[in-house]
XYZ file of N, CA, C and O in Angstrom:
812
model
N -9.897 19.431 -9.011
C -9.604 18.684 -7.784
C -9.058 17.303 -8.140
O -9.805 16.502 -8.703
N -7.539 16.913 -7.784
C -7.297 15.515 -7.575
C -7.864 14.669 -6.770
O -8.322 14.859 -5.643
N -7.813 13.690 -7.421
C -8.821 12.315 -6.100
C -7.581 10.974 -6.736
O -7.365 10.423 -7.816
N -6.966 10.907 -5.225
C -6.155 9.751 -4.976
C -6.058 8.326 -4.637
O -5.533 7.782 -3.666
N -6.776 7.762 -5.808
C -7.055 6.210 -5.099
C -5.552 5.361 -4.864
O -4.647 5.441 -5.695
N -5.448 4.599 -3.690
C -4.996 3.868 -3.254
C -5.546 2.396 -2.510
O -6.251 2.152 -1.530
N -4.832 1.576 -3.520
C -4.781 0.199 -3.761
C -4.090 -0.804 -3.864
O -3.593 -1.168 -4.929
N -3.877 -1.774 -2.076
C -2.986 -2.812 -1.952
C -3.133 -3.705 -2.620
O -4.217 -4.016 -3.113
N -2.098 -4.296 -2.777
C -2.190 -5.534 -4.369
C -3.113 -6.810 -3.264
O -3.483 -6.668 -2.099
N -3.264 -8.048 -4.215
C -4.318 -8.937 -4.058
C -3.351 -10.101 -2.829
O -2.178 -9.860 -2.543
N -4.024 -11.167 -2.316
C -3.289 -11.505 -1.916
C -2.246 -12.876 -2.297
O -2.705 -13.891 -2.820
N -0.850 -12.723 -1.959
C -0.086 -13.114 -2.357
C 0.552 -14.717 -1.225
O -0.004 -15.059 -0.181
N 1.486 -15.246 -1.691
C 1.896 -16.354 -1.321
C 2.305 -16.256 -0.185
O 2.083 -17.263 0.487
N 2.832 -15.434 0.337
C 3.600 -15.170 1.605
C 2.521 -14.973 2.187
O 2.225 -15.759 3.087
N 1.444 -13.681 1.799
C 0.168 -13.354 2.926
C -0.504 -14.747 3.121
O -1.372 -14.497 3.957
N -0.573 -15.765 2.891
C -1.420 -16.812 3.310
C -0.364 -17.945 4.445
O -0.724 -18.990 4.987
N 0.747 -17.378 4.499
C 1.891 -18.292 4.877
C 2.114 -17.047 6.290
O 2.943 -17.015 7.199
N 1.451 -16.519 6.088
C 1.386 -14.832 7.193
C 3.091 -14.796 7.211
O 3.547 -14.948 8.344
N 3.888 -14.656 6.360
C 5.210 -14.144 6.448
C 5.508 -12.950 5.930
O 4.785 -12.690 4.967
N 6.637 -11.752 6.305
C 6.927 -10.664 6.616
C 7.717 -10.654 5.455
O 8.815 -11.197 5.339
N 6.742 -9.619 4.076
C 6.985 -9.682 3.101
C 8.287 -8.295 2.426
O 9.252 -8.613 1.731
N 8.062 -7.230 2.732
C 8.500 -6.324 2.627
C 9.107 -6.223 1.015
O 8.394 -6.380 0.024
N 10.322 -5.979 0.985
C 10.800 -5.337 -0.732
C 11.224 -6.958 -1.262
O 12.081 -7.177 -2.118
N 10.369 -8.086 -0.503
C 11.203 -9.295 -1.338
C 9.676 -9.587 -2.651
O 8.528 -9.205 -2.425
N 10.075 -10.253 -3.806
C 9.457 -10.390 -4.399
C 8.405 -11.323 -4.381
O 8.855 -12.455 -4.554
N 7.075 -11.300 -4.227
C 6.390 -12.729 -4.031
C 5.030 -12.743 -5.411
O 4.673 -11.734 -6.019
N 4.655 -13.703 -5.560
C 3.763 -13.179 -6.632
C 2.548 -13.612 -5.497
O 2.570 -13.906 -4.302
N 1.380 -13.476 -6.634
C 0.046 -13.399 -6.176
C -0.332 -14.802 -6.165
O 0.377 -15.576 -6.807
N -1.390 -15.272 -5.505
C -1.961 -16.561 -5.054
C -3.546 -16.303 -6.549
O -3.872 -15.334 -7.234
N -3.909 -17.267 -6.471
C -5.402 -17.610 -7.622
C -6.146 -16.458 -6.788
O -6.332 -15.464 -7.491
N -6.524 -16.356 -5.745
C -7.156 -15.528 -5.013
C -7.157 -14.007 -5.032
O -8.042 -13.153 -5.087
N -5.748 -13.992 -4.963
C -5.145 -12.752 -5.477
C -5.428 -12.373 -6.635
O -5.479 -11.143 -6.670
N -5.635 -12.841 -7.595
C -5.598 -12.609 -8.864
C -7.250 -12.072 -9.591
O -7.629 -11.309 -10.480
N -8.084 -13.336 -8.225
C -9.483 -12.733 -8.440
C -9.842 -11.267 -7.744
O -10.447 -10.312 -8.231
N -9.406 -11.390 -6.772
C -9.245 -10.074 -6.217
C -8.936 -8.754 -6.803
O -9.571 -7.737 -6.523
N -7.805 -8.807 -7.737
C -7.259 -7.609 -8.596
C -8.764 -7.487 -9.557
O -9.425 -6.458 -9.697
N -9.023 -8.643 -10.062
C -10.029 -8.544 -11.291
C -11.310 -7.786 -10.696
O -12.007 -7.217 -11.536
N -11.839 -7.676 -8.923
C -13.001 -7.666 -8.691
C -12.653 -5.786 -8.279
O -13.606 -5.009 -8.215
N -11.715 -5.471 -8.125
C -11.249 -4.039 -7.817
C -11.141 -3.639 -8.994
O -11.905 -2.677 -9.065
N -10.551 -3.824 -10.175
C -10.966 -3.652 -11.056
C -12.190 -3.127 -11.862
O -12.362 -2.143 -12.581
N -13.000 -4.198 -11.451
C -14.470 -3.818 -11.951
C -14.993 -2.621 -11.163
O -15.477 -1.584 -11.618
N -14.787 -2.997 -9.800
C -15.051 -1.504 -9.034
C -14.517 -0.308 -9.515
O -15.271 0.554 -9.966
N -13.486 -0.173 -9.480
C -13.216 1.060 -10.536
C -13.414 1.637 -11.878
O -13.083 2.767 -12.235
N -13.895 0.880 -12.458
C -14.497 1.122 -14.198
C -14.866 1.987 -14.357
O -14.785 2.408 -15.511
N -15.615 2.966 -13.166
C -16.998 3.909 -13.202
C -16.201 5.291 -12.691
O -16.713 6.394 -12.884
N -15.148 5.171 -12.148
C -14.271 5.665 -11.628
C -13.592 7.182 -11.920
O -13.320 8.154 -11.215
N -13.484 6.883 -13.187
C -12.772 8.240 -14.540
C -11.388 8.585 -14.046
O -10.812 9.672 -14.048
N -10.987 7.384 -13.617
C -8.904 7.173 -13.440
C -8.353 7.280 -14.600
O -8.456 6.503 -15.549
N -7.511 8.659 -14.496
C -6.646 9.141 -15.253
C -5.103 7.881 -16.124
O -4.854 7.330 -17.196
N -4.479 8.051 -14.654
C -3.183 7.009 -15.040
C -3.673 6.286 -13.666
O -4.638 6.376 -12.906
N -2.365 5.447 -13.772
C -2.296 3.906 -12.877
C -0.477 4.215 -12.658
O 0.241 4.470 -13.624
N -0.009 4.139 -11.376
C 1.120 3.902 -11.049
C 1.404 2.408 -9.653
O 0.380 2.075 -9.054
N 2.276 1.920 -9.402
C 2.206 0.969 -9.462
C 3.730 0.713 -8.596
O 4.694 1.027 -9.294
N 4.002 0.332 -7.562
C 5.274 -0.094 -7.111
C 5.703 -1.409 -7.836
O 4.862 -2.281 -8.055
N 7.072 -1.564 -8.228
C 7.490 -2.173 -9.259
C 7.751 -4.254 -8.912
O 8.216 -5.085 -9.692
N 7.257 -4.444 -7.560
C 7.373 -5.317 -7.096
C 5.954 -6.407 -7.487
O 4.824 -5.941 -7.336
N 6.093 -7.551 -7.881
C 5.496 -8.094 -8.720
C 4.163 -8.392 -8.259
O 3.364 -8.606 -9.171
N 3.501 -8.497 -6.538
C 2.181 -8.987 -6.368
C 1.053 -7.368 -6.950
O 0.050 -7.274 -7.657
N 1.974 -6.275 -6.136
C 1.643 -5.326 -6.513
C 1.400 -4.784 -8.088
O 0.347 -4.419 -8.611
N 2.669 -4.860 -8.620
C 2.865 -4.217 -10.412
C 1.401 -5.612 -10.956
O 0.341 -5.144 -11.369
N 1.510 -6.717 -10.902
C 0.657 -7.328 -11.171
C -1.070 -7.544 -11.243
O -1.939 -7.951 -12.014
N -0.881 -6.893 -9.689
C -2.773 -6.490 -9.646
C -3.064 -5.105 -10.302
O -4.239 -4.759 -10.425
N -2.264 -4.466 -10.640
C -1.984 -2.904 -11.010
C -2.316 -3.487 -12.889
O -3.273 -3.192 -13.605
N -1.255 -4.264 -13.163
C -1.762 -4.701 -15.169
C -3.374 -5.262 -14.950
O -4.231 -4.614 -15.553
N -3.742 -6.194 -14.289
C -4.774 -5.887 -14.084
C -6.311 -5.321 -14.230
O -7.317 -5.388 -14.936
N -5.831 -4.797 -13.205
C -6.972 -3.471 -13.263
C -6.678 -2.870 -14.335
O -7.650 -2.906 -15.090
N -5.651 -2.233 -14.858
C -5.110 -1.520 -16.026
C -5.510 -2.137 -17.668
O -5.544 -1.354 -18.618
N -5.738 -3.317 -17.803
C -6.541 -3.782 -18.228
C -8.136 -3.472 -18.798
O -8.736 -3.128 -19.816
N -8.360 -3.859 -17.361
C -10.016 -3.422 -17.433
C -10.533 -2.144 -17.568
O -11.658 -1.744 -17.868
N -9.376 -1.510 -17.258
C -10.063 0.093 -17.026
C -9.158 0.546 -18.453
O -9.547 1.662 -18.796
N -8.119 0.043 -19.346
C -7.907 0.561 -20.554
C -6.437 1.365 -20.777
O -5.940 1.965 -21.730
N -6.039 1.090 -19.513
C -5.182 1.917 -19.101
C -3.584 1.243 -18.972
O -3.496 0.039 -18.732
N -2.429 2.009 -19.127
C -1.264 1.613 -19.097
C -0.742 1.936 -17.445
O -1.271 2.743 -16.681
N 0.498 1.016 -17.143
C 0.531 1.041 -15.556
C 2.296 1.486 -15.961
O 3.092 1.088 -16.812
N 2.349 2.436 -14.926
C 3.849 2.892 -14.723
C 3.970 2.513 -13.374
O 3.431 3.024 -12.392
N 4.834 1.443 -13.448
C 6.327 0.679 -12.193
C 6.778 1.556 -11.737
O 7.114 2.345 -12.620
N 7.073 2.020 -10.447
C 7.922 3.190 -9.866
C 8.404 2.034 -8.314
O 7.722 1.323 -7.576
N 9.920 2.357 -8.383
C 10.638 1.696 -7.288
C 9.914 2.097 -5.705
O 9.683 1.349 -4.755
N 9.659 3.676 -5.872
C 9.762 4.003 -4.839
C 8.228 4.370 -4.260
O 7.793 5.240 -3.506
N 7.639 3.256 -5.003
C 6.247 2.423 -3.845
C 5.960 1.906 -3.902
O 4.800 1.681 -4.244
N 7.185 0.898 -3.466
C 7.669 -0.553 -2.916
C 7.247 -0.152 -1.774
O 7.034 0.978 -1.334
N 7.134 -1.292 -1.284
C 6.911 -1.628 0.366
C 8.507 -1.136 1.103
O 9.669 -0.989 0.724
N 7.601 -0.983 2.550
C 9.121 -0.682 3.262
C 9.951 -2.387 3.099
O 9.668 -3.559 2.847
N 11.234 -1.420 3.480
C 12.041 -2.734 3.256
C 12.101 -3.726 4.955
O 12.482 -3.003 5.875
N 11.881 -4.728 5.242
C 11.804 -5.381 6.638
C 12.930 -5.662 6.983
O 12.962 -6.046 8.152
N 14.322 -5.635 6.254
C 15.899 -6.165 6.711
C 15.571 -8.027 7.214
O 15.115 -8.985 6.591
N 15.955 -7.887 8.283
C 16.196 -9.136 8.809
C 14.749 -9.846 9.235
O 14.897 -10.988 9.670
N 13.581 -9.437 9.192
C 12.330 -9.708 9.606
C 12.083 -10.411 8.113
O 11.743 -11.592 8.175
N 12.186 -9.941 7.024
C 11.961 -10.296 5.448
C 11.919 -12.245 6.018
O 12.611 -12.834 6.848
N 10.936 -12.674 5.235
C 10.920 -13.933 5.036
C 10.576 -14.758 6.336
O 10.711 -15.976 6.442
N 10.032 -13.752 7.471
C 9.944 -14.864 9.032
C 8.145 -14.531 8.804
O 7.390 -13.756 8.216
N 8.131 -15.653 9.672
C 6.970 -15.449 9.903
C 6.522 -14.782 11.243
O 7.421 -14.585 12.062
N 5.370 -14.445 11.544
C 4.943 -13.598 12.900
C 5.242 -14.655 14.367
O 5.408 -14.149 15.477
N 5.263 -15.716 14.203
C 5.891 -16.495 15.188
C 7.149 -16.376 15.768
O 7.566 -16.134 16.901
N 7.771 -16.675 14.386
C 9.458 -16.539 14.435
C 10.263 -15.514 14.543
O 11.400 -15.674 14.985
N 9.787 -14.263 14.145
C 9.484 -12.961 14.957
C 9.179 -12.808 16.435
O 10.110 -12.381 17.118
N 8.166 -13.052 16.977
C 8.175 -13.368 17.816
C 9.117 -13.817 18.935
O 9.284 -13.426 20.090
N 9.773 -14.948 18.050
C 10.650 -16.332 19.117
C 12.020 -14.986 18.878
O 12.050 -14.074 19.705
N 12.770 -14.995 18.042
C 13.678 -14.379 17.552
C 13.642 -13.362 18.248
O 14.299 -13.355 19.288
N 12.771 -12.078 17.827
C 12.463 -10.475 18.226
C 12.154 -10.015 18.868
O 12.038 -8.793 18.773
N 11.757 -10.806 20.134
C 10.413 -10.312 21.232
C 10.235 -8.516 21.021
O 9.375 -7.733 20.618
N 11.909 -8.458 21.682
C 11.347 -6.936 22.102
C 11.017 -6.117 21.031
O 10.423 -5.041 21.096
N 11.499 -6.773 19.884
C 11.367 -5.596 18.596
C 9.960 -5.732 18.370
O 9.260 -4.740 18.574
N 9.533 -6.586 18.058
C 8.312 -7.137 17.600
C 6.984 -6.204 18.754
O 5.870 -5.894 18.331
N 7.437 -5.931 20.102
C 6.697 -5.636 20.771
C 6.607 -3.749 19.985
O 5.591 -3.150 19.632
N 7.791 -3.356 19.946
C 7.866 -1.907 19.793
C 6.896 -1.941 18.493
O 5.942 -1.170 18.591
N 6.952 -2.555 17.516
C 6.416 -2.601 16.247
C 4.802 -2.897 16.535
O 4.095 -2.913 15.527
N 4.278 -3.087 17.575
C 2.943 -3.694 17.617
C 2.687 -2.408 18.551
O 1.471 -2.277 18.694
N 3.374 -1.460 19.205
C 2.943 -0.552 20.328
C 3.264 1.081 19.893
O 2.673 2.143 20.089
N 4.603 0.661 19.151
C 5.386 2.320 18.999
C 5.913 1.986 17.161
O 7.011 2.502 16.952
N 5.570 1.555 16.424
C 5.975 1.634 15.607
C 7.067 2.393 14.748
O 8.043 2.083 14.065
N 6.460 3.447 15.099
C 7.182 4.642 14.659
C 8.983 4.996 15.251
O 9.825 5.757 14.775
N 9.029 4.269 16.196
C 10.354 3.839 17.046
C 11.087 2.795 16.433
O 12.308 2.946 16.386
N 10.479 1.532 15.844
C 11.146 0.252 15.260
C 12.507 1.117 14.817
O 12.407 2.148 14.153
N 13.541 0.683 15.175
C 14.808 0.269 14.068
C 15.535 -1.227 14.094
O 16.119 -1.601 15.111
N 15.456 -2.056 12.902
C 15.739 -3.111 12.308
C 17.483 -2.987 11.775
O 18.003 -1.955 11.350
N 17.922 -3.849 11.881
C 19.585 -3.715 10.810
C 18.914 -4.115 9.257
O 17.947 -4.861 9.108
N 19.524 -3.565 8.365
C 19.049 -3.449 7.121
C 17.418 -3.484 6.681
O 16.778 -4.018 5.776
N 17.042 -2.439 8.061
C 15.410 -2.052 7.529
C 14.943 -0.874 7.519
O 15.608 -0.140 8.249
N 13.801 -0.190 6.845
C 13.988 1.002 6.767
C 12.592 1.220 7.665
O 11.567 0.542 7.737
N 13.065 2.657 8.421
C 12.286 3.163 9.121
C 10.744 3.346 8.974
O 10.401 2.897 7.880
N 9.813 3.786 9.600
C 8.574 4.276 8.961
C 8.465 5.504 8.521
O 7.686 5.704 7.590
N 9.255 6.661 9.116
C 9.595 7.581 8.587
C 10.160 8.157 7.310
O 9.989 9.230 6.732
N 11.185 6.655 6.963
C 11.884 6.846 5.613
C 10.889 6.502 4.673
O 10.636 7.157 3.662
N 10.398 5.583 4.984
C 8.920 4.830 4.000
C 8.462 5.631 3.546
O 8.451 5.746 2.320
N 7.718 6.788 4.629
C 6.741 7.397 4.363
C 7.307 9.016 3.402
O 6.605 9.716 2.674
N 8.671 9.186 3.731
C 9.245 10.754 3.412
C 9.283 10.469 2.031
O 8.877 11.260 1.180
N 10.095 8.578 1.613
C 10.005 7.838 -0.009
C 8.978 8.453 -1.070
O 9.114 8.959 -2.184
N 7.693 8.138 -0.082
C 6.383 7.678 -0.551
C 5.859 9.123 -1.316
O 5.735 9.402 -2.508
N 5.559 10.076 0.208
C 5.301 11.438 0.361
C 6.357 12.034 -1.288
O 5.828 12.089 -2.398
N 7.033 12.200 -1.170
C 8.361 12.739 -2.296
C 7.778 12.374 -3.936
O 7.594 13.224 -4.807
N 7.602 11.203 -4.048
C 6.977 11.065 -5.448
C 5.387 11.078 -5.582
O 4.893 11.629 -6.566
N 4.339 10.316 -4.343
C 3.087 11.073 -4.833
C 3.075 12.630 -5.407
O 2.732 12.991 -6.533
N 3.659 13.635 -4.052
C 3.337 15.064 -4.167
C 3.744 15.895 -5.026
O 3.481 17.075 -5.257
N 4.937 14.563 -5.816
C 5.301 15.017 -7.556
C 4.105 15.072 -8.617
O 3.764 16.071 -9.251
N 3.548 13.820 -8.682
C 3.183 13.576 -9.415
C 1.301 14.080 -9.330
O 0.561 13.903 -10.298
N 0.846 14.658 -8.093
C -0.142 14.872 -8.014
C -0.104 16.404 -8.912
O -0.865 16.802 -9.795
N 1.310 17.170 -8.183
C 1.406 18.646 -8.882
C 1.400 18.663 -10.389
O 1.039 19.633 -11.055
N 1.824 17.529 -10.872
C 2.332 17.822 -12.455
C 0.901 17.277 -13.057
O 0.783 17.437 -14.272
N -0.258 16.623 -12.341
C -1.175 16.286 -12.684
C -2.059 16.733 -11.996
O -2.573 15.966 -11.181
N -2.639 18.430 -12.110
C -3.268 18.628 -11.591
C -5.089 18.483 -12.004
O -5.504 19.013 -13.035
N -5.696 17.992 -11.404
C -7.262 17.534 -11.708
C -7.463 16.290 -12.501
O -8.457 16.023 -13.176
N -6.579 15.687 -12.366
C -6.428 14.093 -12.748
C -6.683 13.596 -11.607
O -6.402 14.039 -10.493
N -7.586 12.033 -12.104
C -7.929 11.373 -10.942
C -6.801 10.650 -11.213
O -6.544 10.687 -12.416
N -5.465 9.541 -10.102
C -4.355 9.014 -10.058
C -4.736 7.771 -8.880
O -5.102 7.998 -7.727
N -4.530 6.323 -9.547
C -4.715 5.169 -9.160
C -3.143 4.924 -8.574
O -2.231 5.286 -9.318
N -2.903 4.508 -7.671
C -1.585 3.826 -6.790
C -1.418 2.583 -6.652
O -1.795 2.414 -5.492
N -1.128 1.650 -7.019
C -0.918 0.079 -6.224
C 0.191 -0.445 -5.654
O 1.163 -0.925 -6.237
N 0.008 -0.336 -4.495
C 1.310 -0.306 -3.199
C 1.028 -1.456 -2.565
O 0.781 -2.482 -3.197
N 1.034 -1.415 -1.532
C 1.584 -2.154 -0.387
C 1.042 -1.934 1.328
O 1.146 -0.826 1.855
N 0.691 -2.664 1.787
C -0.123 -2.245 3.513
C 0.158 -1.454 4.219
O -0.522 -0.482 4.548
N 1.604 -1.854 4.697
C 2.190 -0.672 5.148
C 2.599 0.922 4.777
O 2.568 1.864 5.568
N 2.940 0.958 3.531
C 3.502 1.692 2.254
C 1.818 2.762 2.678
O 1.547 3.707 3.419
N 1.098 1.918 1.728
C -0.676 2.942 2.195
C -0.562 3.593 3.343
O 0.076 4.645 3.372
N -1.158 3.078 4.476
C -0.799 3.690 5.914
C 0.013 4.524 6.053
O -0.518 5.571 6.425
N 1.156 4.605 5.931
C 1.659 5.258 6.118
C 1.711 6.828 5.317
O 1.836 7.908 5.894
N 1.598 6.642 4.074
C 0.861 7.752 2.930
C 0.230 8.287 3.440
O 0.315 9.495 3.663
N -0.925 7.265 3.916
C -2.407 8.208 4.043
C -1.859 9.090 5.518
O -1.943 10.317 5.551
N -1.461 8.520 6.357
C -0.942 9.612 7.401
C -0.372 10.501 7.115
O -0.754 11.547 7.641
N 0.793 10.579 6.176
C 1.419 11.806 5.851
C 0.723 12.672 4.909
O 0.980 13.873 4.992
N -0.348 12.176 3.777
C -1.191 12.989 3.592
C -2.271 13.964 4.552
O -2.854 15.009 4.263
N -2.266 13.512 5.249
C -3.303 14.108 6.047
C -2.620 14.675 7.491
O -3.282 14.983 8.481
N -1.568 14.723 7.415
C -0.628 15.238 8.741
C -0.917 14.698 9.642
O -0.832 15.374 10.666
N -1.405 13.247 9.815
C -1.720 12.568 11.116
C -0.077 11.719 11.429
O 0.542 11.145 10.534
N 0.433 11.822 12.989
C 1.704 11.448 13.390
C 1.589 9.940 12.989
O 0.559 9.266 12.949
N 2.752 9.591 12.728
C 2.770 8.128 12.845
C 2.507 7.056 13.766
O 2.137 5.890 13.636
N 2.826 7.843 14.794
C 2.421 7.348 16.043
C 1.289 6.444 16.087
O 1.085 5.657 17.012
N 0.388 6.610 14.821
C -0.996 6.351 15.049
C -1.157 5.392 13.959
O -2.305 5.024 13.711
N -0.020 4.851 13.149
C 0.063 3.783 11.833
C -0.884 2.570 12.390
O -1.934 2.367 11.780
N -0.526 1.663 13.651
C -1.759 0.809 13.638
C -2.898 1.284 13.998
O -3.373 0.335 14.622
N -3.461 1.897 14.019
C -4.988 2.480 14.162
C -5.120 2.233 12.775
O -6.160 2.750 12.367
N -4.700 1.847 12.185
C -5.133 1.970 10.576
C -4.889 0.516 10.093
O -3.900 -0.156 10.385
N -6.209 0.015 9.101
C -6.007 -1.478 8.756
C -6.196 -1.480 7.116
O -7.179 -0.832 6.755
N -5.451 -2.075 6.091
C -5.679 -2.280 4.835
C -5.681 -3.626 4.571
O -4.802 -4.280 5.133
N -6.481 -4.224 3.829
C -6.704 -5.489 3.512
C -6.532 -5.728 1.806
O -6.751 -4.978 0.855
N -6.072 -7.033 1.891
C -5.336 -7.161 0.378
C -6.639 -6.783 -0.942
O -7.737 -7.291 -0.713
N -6.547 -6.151 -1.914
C -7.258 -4.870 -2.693
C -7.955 -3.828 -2.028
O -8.553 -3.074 -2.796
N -8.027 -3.633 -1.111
C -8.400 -2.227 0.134
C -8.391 -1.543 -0.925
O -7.499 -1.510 -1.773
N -9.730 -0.776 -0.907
C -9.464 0.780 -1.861
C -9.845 2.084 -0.719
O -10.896 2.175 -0.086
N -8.782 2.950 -0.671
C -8.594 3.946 0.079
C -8.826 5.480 -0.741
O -7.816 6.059 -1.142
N -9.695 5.875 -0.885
C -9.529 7.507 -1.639
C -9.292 8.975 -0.945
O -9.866 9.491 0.014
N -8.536 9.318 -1.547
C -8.606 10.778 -0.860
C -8.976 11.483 -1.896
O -8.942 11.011 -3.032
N -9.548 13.228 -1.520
C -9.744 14.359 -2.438
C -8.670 15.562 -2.106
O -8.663 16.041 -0.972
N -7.938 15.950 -2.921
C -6.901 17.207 -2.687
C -8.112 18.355 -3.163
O -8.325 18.721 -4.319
N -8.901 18.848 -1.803
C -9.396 19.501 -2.296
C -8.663 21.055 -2.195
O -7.437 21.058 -2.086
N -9.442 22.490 -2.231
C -8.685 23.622 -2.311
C -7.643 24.180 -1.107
O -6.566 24.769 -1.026
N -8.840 23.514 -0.084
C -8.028 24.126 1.623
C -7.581 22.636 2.067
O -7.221 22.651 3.244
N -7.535 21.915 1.734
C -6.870 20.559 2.505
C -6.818 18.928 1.803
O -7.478 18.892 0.764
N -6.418 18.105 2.027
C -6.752 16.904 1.318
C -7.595 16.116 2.533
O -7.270 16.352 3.697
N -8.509 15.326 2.293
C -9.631 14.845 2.342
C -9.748 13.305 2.015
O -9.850 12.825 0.886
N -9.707 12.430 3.545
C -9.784 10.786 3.627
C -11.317 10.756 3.160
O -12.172 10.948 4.024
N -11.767 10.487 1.622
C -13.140 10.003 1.565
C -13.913 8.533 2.031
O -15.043 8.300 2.460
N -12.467 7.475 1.661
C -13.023 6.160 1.856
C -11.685 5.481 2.421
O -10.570 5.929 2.153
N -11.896 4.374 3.216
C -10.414 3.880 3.891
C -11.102 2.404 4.032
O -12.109 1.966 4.589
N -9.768 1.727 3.039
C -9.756 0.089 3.271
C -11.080 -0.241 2.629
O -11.590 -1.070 3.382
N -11.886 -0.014 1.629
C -13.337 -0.871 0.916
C -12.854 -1.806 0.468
O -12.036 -1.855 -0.451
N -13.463 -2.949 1.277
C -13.249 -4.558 0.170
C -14.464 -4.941 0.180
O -14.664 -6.130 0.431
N -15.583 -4.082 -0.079
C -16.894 -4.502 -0.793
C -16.962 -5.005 -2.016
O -17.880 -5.683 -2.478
N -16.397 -4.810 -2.316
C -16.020 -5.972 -3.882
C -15.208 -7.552 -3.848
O -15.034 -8.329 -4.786
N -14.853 -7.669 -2.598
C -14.666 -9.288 -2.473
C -15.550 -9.861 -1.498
O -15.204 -10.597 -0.574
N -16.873 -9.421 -1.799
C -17.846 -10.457 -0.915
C -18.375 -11.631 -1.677
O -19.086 -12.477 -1.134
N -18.011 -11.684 -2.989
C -17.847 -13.301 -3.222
C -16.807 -14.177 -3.671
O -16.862 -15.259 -4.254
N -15.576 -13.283 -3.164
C -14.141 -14.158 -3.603
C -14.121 -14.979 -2.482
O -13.229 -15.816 -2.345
């Protein structure tokens, strides 16, 4: 049986500036950094096979990391990067707001509807996402497989793992090192844990 941990990177410069980060590069804040180290330790006990890692630096970063502590080498893969935001990239939720109303509204109600000019759908995100996990789970079968993605990027996974519509992406909350597990067990895959940040109750 595979068991799929998934793990948003720590938090970063933009998340404290609450700006709309998507495929731009930001690194991690001191906080962030304790954060990776305290998920880390949580996982030690774990028996994680490999570590993969979207290649974008708050993420690939809390991913060396943990990879670190747990002994392990981290493979960068483009394609779990965060969705890309187009023209939202770099605003903040205000200026969004002032700028976007109506978009901003669809994105807080219908998500799954958003279309942005140079942004990618939730659908595309998720078909990205879906396409190389369900590679790499097959070619590794009964390996436990560590992920370090992105908020949206997660969510959206974990829905398409589990055939839940998108429709339903905000019903779902990840917080910066959120550890999310699933089990691919024989008849189905299996949400064991969603969003644990019991390990930053003293960051």
């Amino acid at each position: 049986m595979n068991r799929l941990y998934l793990v948003r990177h720590g938090e970063s410069e933009w998340n404290i500036l609450n700006k709309v980060q998507g495929q731009s590069d930001v690194n991690l804040t001191k906080k962030g950094i304790e954060q990776a180290k305290k998920i880390g330790e949580r996982l030690i006990h774990e028996k994680i096979d490999m570590i993969f890692s979207s290649d974008l630096k708050r993420a690939f970063d809390t991913a060396k990391i943990i990879g670190k502590l747990l002994n392990l080498e981290v493979k960068s893969l483009e394609e779990l990067r965060e969705i890309r935001f187009g023209i939202w990239e770099g605003l903040t939720t205000k200026e969004i707001k002032d700028k976007y109303l109506n978009e901003h509204i669809v994105w807080m109600t219908e998500p799954h509807k958003l279309i942005l000019p140079e942004a990618e759908r939730l659908i595309d995100l998720q078909e990205r996402l879906l396409g190389v996990v369900k590679s790499y789970i097959k070619k590794n079968e009964n390996k436990n497989i560590l992920i370090v993605s992105h908020g949206t990027s997660i969510k959206a996974l974990i829905l398409g793992i589990l055939g839940i519509d998108l429709s339903f992406y905000n019903k779902l909350s990840i917080g910066n090192t959120g550890l999310s597990i699933l089990e691919y067990r024989d008849y189905s895959p299996v949400l064991r844990v969603l969003n644990d940040t019991s390990h930053l109750k003293e960051v």
